[in-house]
Amino acid sequence: MTEIYETQPERTDLPLVVMPSLLQSMIEPIKAQFPALKDVARVRMYEEFTSDEAVLAERITDADALLVGGYHISDDLLNAIAERSHIRCIVFCGTGVASYINLPLAREHRIRVCNAEHYGDHAVAEHAFALMLELVRRVGALDADVKSGNWAWSGGDGLQLAGRRLGIIGLGGIGSTVAGIARGFGMQVSAWNAHVPAERFAGLDVTPVDDLGDLIAGSDVVSVHLPLNDATRGIVTAEHLARLRPGTLFINTARSEVIEPGALLARLRKGDIPAGLDVFDHEPLSADDAICAIPGVVLTPHVGWRTDGAFKELTRQMIACLTAYFAGEDYNVVVSER
């Protein structure tokens, strides 16, 4: 039986916020934020994760605002929300809301959509390095060898990050954090000079490179940190990836959609590029997906953002979006209802 957590249930004079589905890891962090909604809104939270749209639609029938915990809202569900509920504010638990909600359709329905910003800068940056380190030192395979009694490692010696050049595609909050960590590892750092203030390069001691293909061709490690929007969708092309030198490490903890469809799989199939990927064209990834059969590729299930610190900041921002909405103010508004 699904546990339902409610705050101020007796305050029927207050608007109702419903969270019909959420990740287990979010339960306690978001509960800790609910006191900020005292005398502002009551909350009804279902303590399970489901993406069943029939269940979601039933649970949000009488809601005034919706907290979205990591599931996709189809156009059909969004239309139903607009037509059959009082919901005029949707708060998404992350930055890349464009991958989960049709924003133009939300704008058409005059539904506010909010997200969270920079909550996972450190979490995702650290995960990018976890992928790099697994590729160059193969700690997981070594652990398995030792535990199986094989002390004589036969998988080849590791590689060293110090002295190698890291090319960052997307020098925003996460990319900037990655640059700082890379400096701590003794790496040289370059980044694509696309709408990035000159002072950011100077402050991070990062070399700007104007041409994306040149950045990729000149790097020992390439790490993608672009947000997904209309301007970035498919911006990394097959032609760009063709310029990866054999042995270059390719890391993507951003969004798979910033790469031209099919281009990365085709490049990795050549077998000369080690890669660490946390995001995919289709999620969840099935075991028989073609990318799972490519040697030298490390895959994780879109968990780069999931740390204790990230959850704390994420849920703080989600509740701040609601308090601003009910006060007639703006906070992290991606689509305005006005």
CSV table of C-alpha atoms in Angstrom, one decimal:
chain,number,residue,atom,x,y,z
A,1,MET,CA,0.0,0.0,0.0
A,2,THR,CA,1.4,3.4,-1.0
A,3,GLU,CA,2.2,5.7,1.9
A,4,ILE,CA,0.7,9.1,1.7
A,5,TYR,CA,2.4,12.0,3.6
A,6,GLU,CA,0.3,15.1,4.2
A,7,THR,CA,0.9,18.5,5.8
A,8,GLN,CA,-1.8,20.7,7.3
A,9,PRO,CA,-4.6,18.5,6.0
A,10,GLU,CA,-7.1,20.4,8.1
A,11,ARG,CA,-6.2,23.7,6.2
A,12,THR,CA,-8.6,23.2,3.3
A,13,ASP,CA,-8.5,27.0,2.9
A,14,LEU,CA,-5.0,26.6,1.6
A,15,PRO,CA,-4.0,25.6,-2.0
A,16,LEU,CA,-3.0,21.9,-2.4
A,17,VAL,CA,0.4,20.9,-3.7
A,18,VAL,CA,0.6,17.2,-4.9
A,19,MET,CA,3.7,15.2,-5.5
A,20,PRO,CA,2.2,12.0,-7.0
A,21,SER,CA,5.5,10.2,-7.6
A,22,LEU,CA,9.0,10.6,-6.3
A,23,LEU,CA,12.4,8.8,-5.9
A,24,GLN,CA,12.9,7.2,-2.5
A,25,SER,CA,16.1,9.2,-2.1
A,26,MET,CA,14.0,12.4,-2.2
A,27,ILE,CA,11.5,11.6,0.5
A,28,GLU,CA,13.5,12.8,3.6
A,29,PRO,CA,15.2,15.8,1.9
A,30,ILE,CA,11.9,17.2,0.7
A,31,LYS,CA,10.1,16.5,3.9
A,32,ALA,CA,12.7,18.6,5.6
A,33,GLN,CA,11.7,21.6,3.3
A,34,PHE,CA,7.9,21.4,3.9
A,35,PRO,CA,7.9,23.7,7.0
A,36,ALA,CA,8.6,26.6,4.6
A,37,LEU,CA,5.0,26.0,3.2
A,38,LYS,CA,3.4,26.4,6.6
A,39,ASP,CA,0.3,28.7,6.2
A,40,VAL,CA,1.2,28.9,2.5
A,41,ALA,CA,0.0,25.6,1.0
A,42,ARG,CA,-0.8,22.1,2.2
A,43,VAL,CA,1.1,19.1,0.7
A,44,ARG,CA,0.0,15.6,-0.3
A,45,MET,CA,3.0,13.4,-1.2
A,46,TYR,CA,2.8,9.7,-2.4
A,47,GLU,CA,5.9,7.9,-1.2
A,48,GLU,CA,6.6,5.7,-4.2
A,49,PHE,CA,7.9,6.2,-7.8
A,50,THR,CA,5.5,5.5,-10.7
A,51,SER,CA,5.4,6.7,-14.2
A,52,ASP,CA,1.9,5.2,-14.9
A,53,GLU,CA,0.0,8.2,-16.3
A,54,ALA,CA,-3.4,6.9,-15.3
A,55,VAL,CA,-2.2,6.7,-11.7
A,56,LEU,CA,-0.6,10.2,-11.9
A,57,ALA,CA,-3.7,11.7,-13.4
A,58,GLU,CA,-5.9,10.3,-10.6
A,59,ARG,CA,-3.6,11.5,-7.9
A,60,ILE,CA,-3.4,15.1,-9.1
A,61,THR,CA,-7.1,15.7,-9.8
A,62,ASP,CA,-7.7,18.2,-7.0
A,63,ALA,CA,-4.2,19.8,-7.0
A,64,ASP,CA,-3.4,23.5,-7.5
A,65,ALA,CA,0.3,22.9,-8.0
A,66,LEU,CA,2.4,19.9,-9.0
A,67,LEU,CA,5.8,18.7,-7.9
A,68,VAL,CA,7.4,16.5,-10.6
A,69,GLY,CA,9.9,13.9,-9.3
A,70,GLY,CA,11.8,12.5,-12.2
A,71,TYR,CA,9.1,11.1,-14.6
A,72,HIS,CA,8.1,12.4,-18.0
A,73,ILE,CA,4.9,14.3,-18.5
A,74,SER,CA,3.5,13.3,-21.9
A,75,ASP,CA,1.5,15.8,-24.1
A,76,ASP,CA,-1.6,13.8,-23.3
A,77,LEU,CA,-1.0,14.1,-19.5
A,78,LEU,CA,-0.2,17.8,-19.9
A,79,ASN,CA,-3.4,18.4,-21.8
A,80,ALA,CA,-5.3,16.5,-19.2
A,81,ILE,CA,-3.7,18.7,-16.4
A,82,ALA,CA,-4.7,21.8,-18.3
A,83,GLU,CA,-8.3,20.7,-18.9
A,84,ARG,CA,-9.2,18.7,-15.8
A,85,SER,CA,-7.4,20.2,-12.9
A,86,HIS,CA,-6.6,23.5,-11.2
A,87,ILE,CA,-2.9,23.1,-11.7
A,88,ARG,CA,-1.2,26.3,-13.0
A,89,CYS,CA,2.3,25.6,-11.7
A,90,ILE,CA,4.5,22.6,-12.3
A,91,VAL,CA,7.9,22.4,-10.4
A,92,PHE,CA,10.4,20.0,-11.9
A,93,CYS,CA,13.1,18.3,-9.8
A,94,GLY,CA,16.1,19.2,-12.0
A,95,THR,CA,17.5,21.5,-14.6
A,96,GLY,CA,16.8,19.8,-17.9
A,97,VAL,CA,13.0,20.2,-17.8
A,98,ALA,CA,12.9,20.4,-21.6
A,99,SER,CA,13.6,16.7,-21.7
A,100,TYR,CA,10.6,15.9,-19.5
A,101,ILE,CA,7.8,18.4,-20.4
A,102,ASN,CA,6.8,19.9,-23.7
A,103,LEU,CA,7.5,23.5,-22.8
A,104,PRO,CA,5.8,25.2,-25.8
A,105,LEU,CA,2.6,23.2,-24.9
A,106,ALA,CA,2.9,24.3,-21.3
A,107,ARG,CA,3.2,27.9,-22.5
A,108,GLU,CA,0.1,27.4,-24.7
A,109,HIS,CA,-1.8,26.2,-21.7
A,110,ARG,CA,-0.5,29.1,-19.6
A,111,ILE,CA,1.0,26.8,-17.0
A,112,ARG,CA,4.0,28.0,-15.1
A,113,VAL,CA,7.0,25.6,-15.2
A,114,CYS,CA,9.9,25.9,-12.8
A,115,ASN,CA,13.1,24.0,-12.4
A,116,ALA,CA,16.2,23.9,-10.2
A,117,GLU,CA,19.5,25.5,-11.1
A,118,HIS,CA,23.1,24.6,-10.2
A,119,TYR,CA,22.0,22.3,-7.4
A,120,GLY,CA,24.1,19.4,-8.9
A,121,ASP,CA,27.2,21.3,-10.0
A,122,HIS,CA,29.5,19.5,-7.7
A,123,ALA,CA,27.6,16.2,-7.8
A,124,VAL,CA,27.8,15.9,-11.6
A,125,ALA,CA,31.3,17.2,-11.9
A,126,GLU,CA,32.5,14.6,-9.4
A,127,HIS,CA,30.7,11.9,-11.3
A,128,ALA,CA,32.4,13.0,-14.5
A,129,PHE,CA,35.7,12.4,-12.8
A,130,ALA,CA,34.5,9.1,-11.4
A,131,LEU,CA,33.9,8.0,-15.0
A,132,MET,CA,37.3,9.3,-16.1
A,133,LEU,CA,39.1,7.5,-13.2
A,134,GLU,CA,37.3,4.2,-14.0
A,135,LEU,CA,38.5,4.5,-17.6
A,136,VAL,CA,42.1,5.2,-16.8
A,137,ARG,CA,42.5,3.1,-13.6
A,138,ARG,CA,39.8,0.4,-13.9
A,139,VAL,CA,39.3,0.2,-10.2
A,140,GLY,CA,36.1,-1.9,-10.6
A,141,ALA,CA,37.9,-4.6,-12.6
A,142,LEU,CA,40.8,-4.6,-10.2
A,143,ASP,CA,38.5,-5.0,-7.2
A,144,ALA,CA,36.8,-8.0,-8.9
A,145,ASP,CA,40.2,-9.5,-9.7
A,146,VAL,CA,41.6,-9.2,-6.2
A,147,LYS,CA,38.4,-10.6,-4.7
A,148,SER,CA,38.6,-13.6,-7.0
A,149,GLY,CA,42.2,-14.3,-6.0
A,150,ASN,CA,43.9,-12.9,-9.0
A,151,TRP,CA,46.7,-10.6,-7.8
A,152,ALA,CA,48.6,-10.6,-11.1
A,153,TRP,CA,46.7,-7.9,-12.9
A,154,SER,CA,46.8,-8.6,-16.6
A,155,GLY,CA,44.7,-5.8,-17.9
A,156,GLY,CA,47.6,-3.3,-18.6
A,157,ASP,CA,48.9,-0.4,-16.6
A,158,GLY,CA,46.8,2.6,-15.8
A,159,LEU,CA,46.9,6.0,-17.4
A,160,GLN,CA,47.6,9.3,-15.6
A,161,LEU,CA,45.4,12.3,-15.8
A,162,ALA,CA,48.1,14.8,-14.7
A,163,GLY,CA,49.6,16.5,-17.7
A,164,ARG,CA,46.8,15.5,-20.1
A,165,ARG,CA,44.5,18.1,-21.7
A,166,LEU,CA,40.8,18.2,-20.8
A,167,GLY,CA,38.5,19.8,-23.3
A,168,ILE,CA,35.2,21.0,-21.8
A,169,ILE,CA,32.1,21.5,-24.0
A,170,GLY,CA,29.9,23.8,-21.9
A,171,LEU,CA,31.7,26.0,-19.3
A,172,GLY,CA,28.6,26.8,-17.2
A,173,GLY,CA,28.2,25.8,-13.5
A,174,ILE,CA,29.1,22.2,-13.9
A,175,GLY,CA,31.8,22.7,-16.5
A,176,SER,CA,33.4,25.4,-14.4
A,177,THR,CA,33.4,23.0,-11.4
A,178,VAL,CA,35.0,20.3,-13.6
A,179,ALA,CA,37.7,22.7,-14.7
A,180,GLY,CA,38.6,23.4,-11.0
A,181,ILE,CA,38.8,19.7,-10.2
A,182,ALA,CA,40.9,19.1,-13.3
A,183,ARG,CA,43.4,21.7,-12.2
A,184,GLY,CA,43.6,19.9,-8.9
A,185,PHE,CA,44.6,16.8,-10.8
A,186,GLY,CA,47.3,18.7,-12.7
A,187,MET,CA,45.5,18.7,-16.0
A,188,GLN,CA,45.7,21.3,-18.7
A,189,VAL,CA,42.2,22.6,-19.4
A,190,SER,CA,40.6,24.1,-22.5
A,191,ALA,CA,36.9,24.9,-23.2
A,192,TRP,CA,34.8,25.8,-26.2
A,193,ASN,CA,34.4,29.5,-26.4
A,194,ALA,CA,30.7,29.7,-27.1
A,195,HIS,CA,28.9,32.6,-25.3
A,196,VAL,CA,31.3,32.4,-22.3
A,197,PRO,CA,32.5,35.6,-20.7
A,198,ALA,CA,36.2,36.1,-21.1
A,199,GLU,CA,36.6,36.7,-17.4
A,200,ARG,CA,35.4,33.2,-16.6
A,201,PHE,CA,38.2,31.7,-18.7
A,202,ALA,CA,40.7,33.9,-16.9
A,203,GLY,CA,39.4,33.2,-13.5
A,204,LEU,CA,39.5,29.4,-14.0
A,205,ASP,CA,42.8,29.4,-15.9
A,206,VAL,CA,41.1,27.8,-18.9
A,207,THR,CA,42.2,28.2,-22.5
A,208,PRO,CA,39.4,29.3,-24.8
A,209,VAL,CA,39.0,27.5,-28.2
A,210,ASP,CA,36.7,29.1,-30.7
A,211,ASP,CA,36.1,26.1,-32.9
A,212,LEU,CA,34.4,23.0,-31.4
A,213,GLY,CA,36.1,20.6,-33.7
A,214,ASP,CA,39.5,22.1,-32.9
A,215,LEU,CA,38.8,21.7,-29.2
A,216,ILE,CA,37.8,18.0,-29.7
A,217,ALA,CA,40.8,17.3,-31.9
A,218,GLY,CA,43.3,18.8,-29.4
A,219,SER,CA,42.1,17.1,-26.2
A,220,ASP,CA,43.1,13.9,-24.5
A,221,VAL,CA,39.8,13.9,-22.6
A,222,VAL,CA,36.5,15.5,-23.8
A,223,SER,CA,33.8,16.1,-21.3
A,224,VAL,CA,30.3,17.4,-22.3
A,225,HIS,CA,28.4,19.8,-20.0
A,226,LEU,CA,26.0,21.6,-22.2
A,227,PRO,CA,22.4,22.2,-21.2
A,228,LEU,CA,19.8,20.9,-23.5
A,229,ASN,CA,17.8,23.6,-25.4
A,230,ASP,CA,16.8,24.4,-28.9
A,231,ALA,CA,20.2,25.9,-29.6
A,232,THR,CA,22.3,23.0,-28.3
A,233,ARG,CA,20.2,20.0,-29.5
A,234,GLY,CA,22.5,18.0,-31.9
A,235,ILE,CA,25.2,20.6,-31.7
A,236,VAL,CA,28.0,18.0,-31.4
A,237,THR,CA,27.9,16.4,-34.8
A,238,ALA,CA,29.4,13.2,-36.4
A,239,GLU,CA,31.9,15.5,-38.1
A,240,HIS,CA,33.0,16.8,-34.7
A,241,LEU,CA,33.3,13.3,-33.3
A,242,ALA,CA,35.3,12.1,-36.3
A,243,ARG,CA,38.1,14.4,-35.0
A,244,LEU,CA,38.5,12.5,-31.7
A,245,ARG,CA,42.0,11.1,-31.8
A,246,PRO,CA,42.3,7.3,-31.0
A,247,GLY,CA,42.6,6.9,-27.2
A,248,THR,CA,40.8,10.1,-26.4
A,249,LEU,CA,38.4,9.7,-23.4
A,250,PHE,CA,34.9,10.9,-24.1
A,251,ILE,CA,32.6,11.7,-21.1
A,252,ASN,CA,29.0,12.8,-21.2
A,253,THR,CA,27.1,13.6,-18.0
A,254,ALA,CA,24.9,16.3,-19.6
A,255,ARG,CA,22.2,15.1,-22.1
A,256,SER,CA,22.6,12.7,-25.0
A,257,GLU,CA,20.4,14.9,-27.1
A,258,VAL,CA,23.2,17.5,-27.5
A,259,ILE,CA,24.9,15.0,-29.7
A,260,GLU,CA,23.6,14.3,-33.3
A,261,PRO,CA,21.4,11.2,-33.2
A,262,GLY,CA,23.4,8.1,-33.8
A,263,ALA,CA,26.7,9.9,-34.1
A,264,LEU,CA,28.3,8.8,-30.8
A,265,LEU,CA,27.3,5.1,-31.2
A,266,ALA,CA,28.8,5.1,-34.7
A,267,ARG,CA,32.0,6.7,-33.5
A,268,LEU,CA,32.4,4.3,-30.5
A,269,ARG,CA,31.8,1.3,-32.6
A,270,LYS,CA,35.2,1.9,-34.2
A,271,GLY,CA,36.6,0.7,-30.9
A,272,ASP,CA,39.3,3.2,-30.4
A,273,ILE,CA,37.6,5.7,-28.0
A,274,PRO,CA,37.1,4.8,-24.3
A,275,ALA,CA,33.9,6.5,-23.1
A,276,GLY,CA,32.1,7.1,-19.8
A,277,LEU,CA,28.4,7.9,-20.2
A,278,ASP,CA,25.6,8.7,-17.7
A,279,VAL,CA,23.0,9.8,-20.2
A,280,PHE,CA,21.4,8.0,-23.2
A,281,ASP,CA,19.0,8.5,-26.1
A,282,HIS,CA,16.5,6.1,-24.5
A,283,GLU,CA,16.3,5.8,-20.7
A,284,PRO,CA,16.2,3.4,-19.0
A,285,LEU,CA,18.8,1.6,-21.1
A,286,SER,CA,18.0,-2.0,-21.9
A,287,ALA,CA,20.6,-4.8,-21.6
A,288,ASP,CA,20.4,-5.5,-25.3
A,289,ASP,CA,21.1,-1.9,-26.4
A,290,ALA,CA,23.9,-1.7,-28.9
A,291,ILE,CA,26.0,0.6,-26.8
A,292,CYS,CA,26.2,-2.1,-24.0
A,293,ALA,CA,28.1,-4.4,-26.3
A,294,ILE,CA,31.0,-2.0,-27.1
A,295,PRO,CA,34.2,-2.8,-25.2
A,296,GLY,CA,35.9,0.0,-23.3
A,297,VAL,CA,32.7,1.9,-22.5
A,298,VAL,CA,31.6,2.6,-18.9
A,299,LEU,CA,27.9,3.2,-18.4
A,300,THR,CA,26.0,4.5,-15.4
A,301,PRO,CA,22.2,5.0,-15.1
A,302,HIS,CA,21.8,8.8,-15.1
A,303,VAL,CA,22.8,9.1,-11.5
A,304,GLY,CA,25.5,11.8,-11.7
A,305,TRP,CA,23.2,14.3,-10.0
A,306,ARG,CA,22.2,12.0,-7.2
A,307,THR,CA,24.1,12.9,-4.0
A,308,ASP,CA,23.0,13.9,-0.5
A,309,GLY,CA,24.2,17.5,-1.1
A,310,ALA,CA,22.4,17.8,-4.4
A,311,PHE,CA,19.1,16.4,-3.0
A,312,LYS,CA,19.2,19.0,-0.2
A,313,GLU,CA,19.7,21.9,-2.5
A,314,LEU,CA,17.3,20.6,-5.2
A,315,THR,CA,14.4,20.2,-2.7
A,316,ARG,CA,15.1,23.6,-1.2
A,317,GLN,CA,14.8,25.2,-4.6
A,318,MET,CA,11.6,23.2,-5.4
A,319,ILE,CA,9.9,24.6,-2.4
A,320,ALA,CA,11.2,28.1,-3.0
A,321,CYS,CA,9.6,27.9,-6.5
A,322,LEU,CA,6.2,27.1,-4.8
A,323,THR,CA,6.5,29.8,-2.1
A,324,ALA,CA,7.3,32.4,-4.8
A,325,TYR,CA,4.4,31.2,-7.0
A,326,PHE,CA,1.8,31.5,-4.2
A,327,ALA,CA,3.2,34.9,-3.3
A,328,GLY,CA,2.9,36.2,-6.9
A,329,GLU,CA,6.6,36.2,-7.4
A,330,ASP,CA,9.0,34.6,-9.8
A,331,TYR,CA,11.7,32.0,-8.9
A,332,ASN,CA,13.5,29.7,-11.5
A,333,VAL,CA,10.6,30.3,-13.9
A,334,VAL,CA,11.3,28.5,-17.3
A,335,VAL,CA,7.8,29.0,-18.7
A,336,SER,CA,5.5,31.8,-17.4
A,337,GLU,CA,1.8,31.4,-17.0
A,338,ARG,CA,1.4,35.1,-17.8
